[in-house]
Coordinates of C-alpha atoms in Angstrom, one line a residue:
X1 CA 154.0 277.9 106.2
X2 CA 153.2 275.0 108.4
X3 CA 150.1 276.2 109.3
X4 CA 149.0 276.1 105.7
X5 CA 150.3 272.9 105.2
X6 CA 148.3 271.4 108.0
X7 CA 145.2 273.2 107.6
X8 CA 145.7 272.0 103.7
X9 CA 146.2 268.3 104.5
X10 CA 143.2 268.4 106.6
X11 CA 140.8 269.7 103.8
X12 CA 142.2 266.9 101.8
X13 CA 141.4 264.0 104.3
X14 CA 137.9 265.8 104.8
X15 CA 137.5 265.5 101.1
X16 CA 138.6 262.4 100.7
X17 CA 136.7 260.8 103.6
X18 CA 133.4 262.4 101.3
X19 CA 134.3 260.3 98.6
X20 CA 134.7 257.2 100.6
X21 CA 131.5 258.5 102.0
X22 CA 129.7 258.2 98.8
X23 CA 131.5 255.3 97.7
X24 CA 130.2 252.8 99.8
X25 CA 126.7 254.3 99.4
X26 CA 127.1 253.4 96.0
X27 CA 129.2 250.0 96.6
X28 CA 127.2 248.8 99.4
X29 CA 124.0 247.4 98.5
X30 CA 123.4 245.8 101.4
X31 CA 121.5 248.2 103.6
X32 CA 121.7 246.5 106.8
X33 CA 125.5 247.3 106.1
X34 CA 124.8 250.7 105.0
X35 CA 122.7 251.4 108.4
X36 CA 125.3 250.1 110.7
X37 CA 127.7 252.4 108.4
X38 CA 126.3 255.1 109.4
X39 CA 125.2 254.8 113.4
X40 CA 129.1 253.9 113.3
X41 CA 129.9 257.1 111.6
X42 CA 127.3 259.1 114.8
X43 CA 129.4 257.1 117.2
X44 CA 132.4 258.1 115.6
X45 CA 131.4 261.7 115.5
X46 CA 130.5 261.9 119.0
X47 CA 127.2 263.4 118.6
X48 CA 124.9 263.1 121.2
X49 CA 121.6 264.1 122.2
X50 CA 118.9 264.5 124.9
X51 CA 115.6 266.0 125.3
X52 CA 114.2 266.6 128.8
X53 CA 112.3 269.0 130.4
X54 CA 111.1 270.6 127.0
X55 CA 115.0 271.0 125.6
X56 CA 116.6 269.6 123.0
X57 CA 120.1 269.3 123.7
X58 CA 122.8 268.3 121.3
X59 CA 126.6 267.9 121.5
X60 CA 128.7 267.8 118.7
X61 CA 132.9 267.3 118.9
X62 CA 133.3 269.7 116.4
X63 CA 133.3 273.4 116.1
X64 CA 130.5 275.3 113.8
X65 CA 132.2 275.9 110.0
X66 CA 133.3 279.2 109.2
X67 CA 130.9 281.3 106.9
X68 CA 133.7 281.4 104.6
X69 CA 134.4 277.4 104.4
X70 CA 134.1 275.8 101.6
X71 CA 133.8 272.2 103.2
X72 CA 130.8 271.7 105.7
X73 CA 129.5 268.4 104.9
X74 CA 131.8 267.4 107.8
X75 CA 129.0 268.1 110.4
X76 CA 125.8 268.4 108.7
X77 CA 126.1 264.4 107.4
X78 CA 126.5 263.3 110.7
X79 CA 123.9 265.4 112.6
X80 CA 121.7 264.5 109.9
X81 CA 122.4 260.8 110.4
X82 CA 122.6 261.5 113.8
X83 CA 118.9 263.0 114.3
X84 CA 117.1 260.7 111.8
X85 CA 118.4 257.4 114.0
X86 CA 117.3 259.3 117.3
X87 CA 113.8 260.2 115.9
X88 CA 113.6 256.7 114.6
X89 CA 114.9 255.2 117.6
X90 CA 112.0 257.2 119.7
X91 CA 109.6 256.5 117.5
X92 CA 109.8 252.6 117.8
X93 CA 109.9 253.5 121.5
X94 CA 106.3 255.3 121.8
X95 CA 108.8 258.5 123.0
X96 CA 107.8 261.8 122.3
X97 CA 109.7 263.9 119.5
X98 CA 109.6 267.4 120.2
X99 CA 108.8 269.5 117.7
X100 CA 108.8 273.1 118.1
X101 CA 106.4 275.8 117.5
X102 CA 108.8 278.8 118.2
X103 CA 111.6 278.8 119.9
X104 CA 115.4 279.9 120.8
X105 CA 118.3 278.2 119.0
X106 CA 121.1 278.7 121.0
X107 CA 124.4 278.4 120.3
X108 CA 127.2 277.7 122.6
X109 CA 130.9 277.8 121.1
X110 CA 133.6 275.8 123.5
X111 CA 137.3 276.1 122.6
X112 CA 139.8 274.3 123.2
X113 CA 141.6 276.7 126.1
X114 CA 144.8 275.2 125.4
X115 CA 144.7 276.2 121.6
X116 CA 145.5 279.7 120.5
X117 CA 142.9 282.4 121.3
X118 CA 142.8 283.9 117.6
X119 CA 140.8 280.7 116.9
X120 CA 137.9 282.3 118.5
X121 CA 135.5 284.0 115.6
X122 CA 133.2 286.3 116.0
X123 CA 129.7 284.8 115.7
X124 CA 128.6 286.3 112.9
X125 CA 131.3 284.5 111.4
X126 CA 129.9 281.0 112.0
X127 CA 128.1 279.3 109.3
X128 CA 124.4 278.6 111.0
X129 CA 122.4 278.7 108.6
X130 CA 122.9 274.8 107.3
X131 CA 123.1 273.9 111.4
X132 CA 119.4 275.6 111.6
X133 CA 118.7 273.7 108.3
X134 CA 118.8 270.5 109.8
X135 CA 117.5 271.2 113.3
X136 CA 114.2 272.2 111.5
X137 CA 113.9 269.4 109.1
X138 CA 113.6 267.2 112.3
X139 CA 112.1 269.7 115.2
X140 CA 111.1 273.0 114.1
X141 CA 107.5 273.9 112.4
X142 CA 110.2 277.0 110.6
X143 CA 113.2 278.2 110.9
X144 CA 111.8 281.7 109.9
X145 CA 112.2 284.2 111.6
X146 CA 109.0 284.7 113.0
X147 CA 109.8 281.1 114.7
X148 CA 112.9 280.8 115.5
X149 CA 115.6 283.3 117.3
X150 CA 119.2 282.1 117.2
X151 CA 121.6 283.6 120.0
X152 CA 125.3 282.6 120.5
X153 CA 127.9 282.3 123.0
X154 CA 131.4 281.6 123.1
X155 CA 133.3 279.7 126.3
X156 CA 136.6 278.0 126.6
X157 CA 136.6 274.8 127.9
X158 CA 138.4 271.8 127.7
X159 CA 137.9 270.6 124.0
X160 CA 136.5 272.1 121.2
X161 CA 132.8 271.2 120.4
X162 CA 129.3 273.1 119.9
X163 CA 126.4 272.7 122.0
X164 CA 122.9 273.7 121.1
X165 CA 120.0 273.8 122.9
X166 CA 116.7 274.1 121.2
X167 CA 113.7 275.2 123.6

């Protein structure tokens, strides 16, 4: 069907833009080069993020993987990339980087309201785990459970992305 076809074209660019990925890590040895690379990659991505008021806010143009997906390098690379260059960048300003004893993860899912509704999964579904992964490597003391609870919603909106706000 056309639906497969698409949906396998875009696995293959997502692979193939992973290769290219690691390519010019290995090709580029030049790591100012490298470092512009990748805040180009953030901007490119779209990921943004704030902290005010004791919340961590981040916005990414992408919807959370399925739990069945095999490729999710597609946002966990870039928030990676994306967190390490705003700690670094508030670091070298004296700026505080939160870091969380406990807290709430949540989760806000926005679809697209002009895409088909059957798009919308059920949240326990949505793959997390390797989201929380990151977050804590950067903000949390744990992502145990004990520290962190993780709650999710689902809206429709104008574009698909994923909001979460840590507090």
């Amino acid at each position: 069907s056309m639906t497969d076809m698409v949906l396998e074209a875009s696995k293959t660019g997502e692979r193939l833009t992973e290769k290219l990925r690691r390519l010019s890590l290995e090709v580029v040895s030049d790591s100012m080069k490298y470092e512009q690379y990748q805040s180009e990659l953030v901007r490119i991505h779209g990921i943004e993020i704030a902290f005010s008021e004791g919340i961590l806010e981040v916005t990414a143009p992408v919807l959370v993987p399925h739990r069945k997906g095999s490729y999710t390098d597609y946002l966990y690379k870039p928030l990676y990339t994306a967190f390490w260059q705003w700690c670094r960048k508030r670091r070298e300003e004296g700026r505080e980087i939160p870091e969380f004893q406990e807290c709430t993860v949540c989760f806000v899912h926005l679809y697209d309201r002009e895409l088909p509704l059957g798009r919308v999964r059920d949240h326990d579904n949505m793959e997390e785990k390797h989201v929380l992964d990151v977050i804590s490597n950067f903000f949390l003391v744990s992502d145990g459970g004990l520290y962190a609870d993780t709650y999710h919603m689902t809206r429709m909106a104008g574009r698909d992305a994923t909001r979460i706000f840590v507090m």
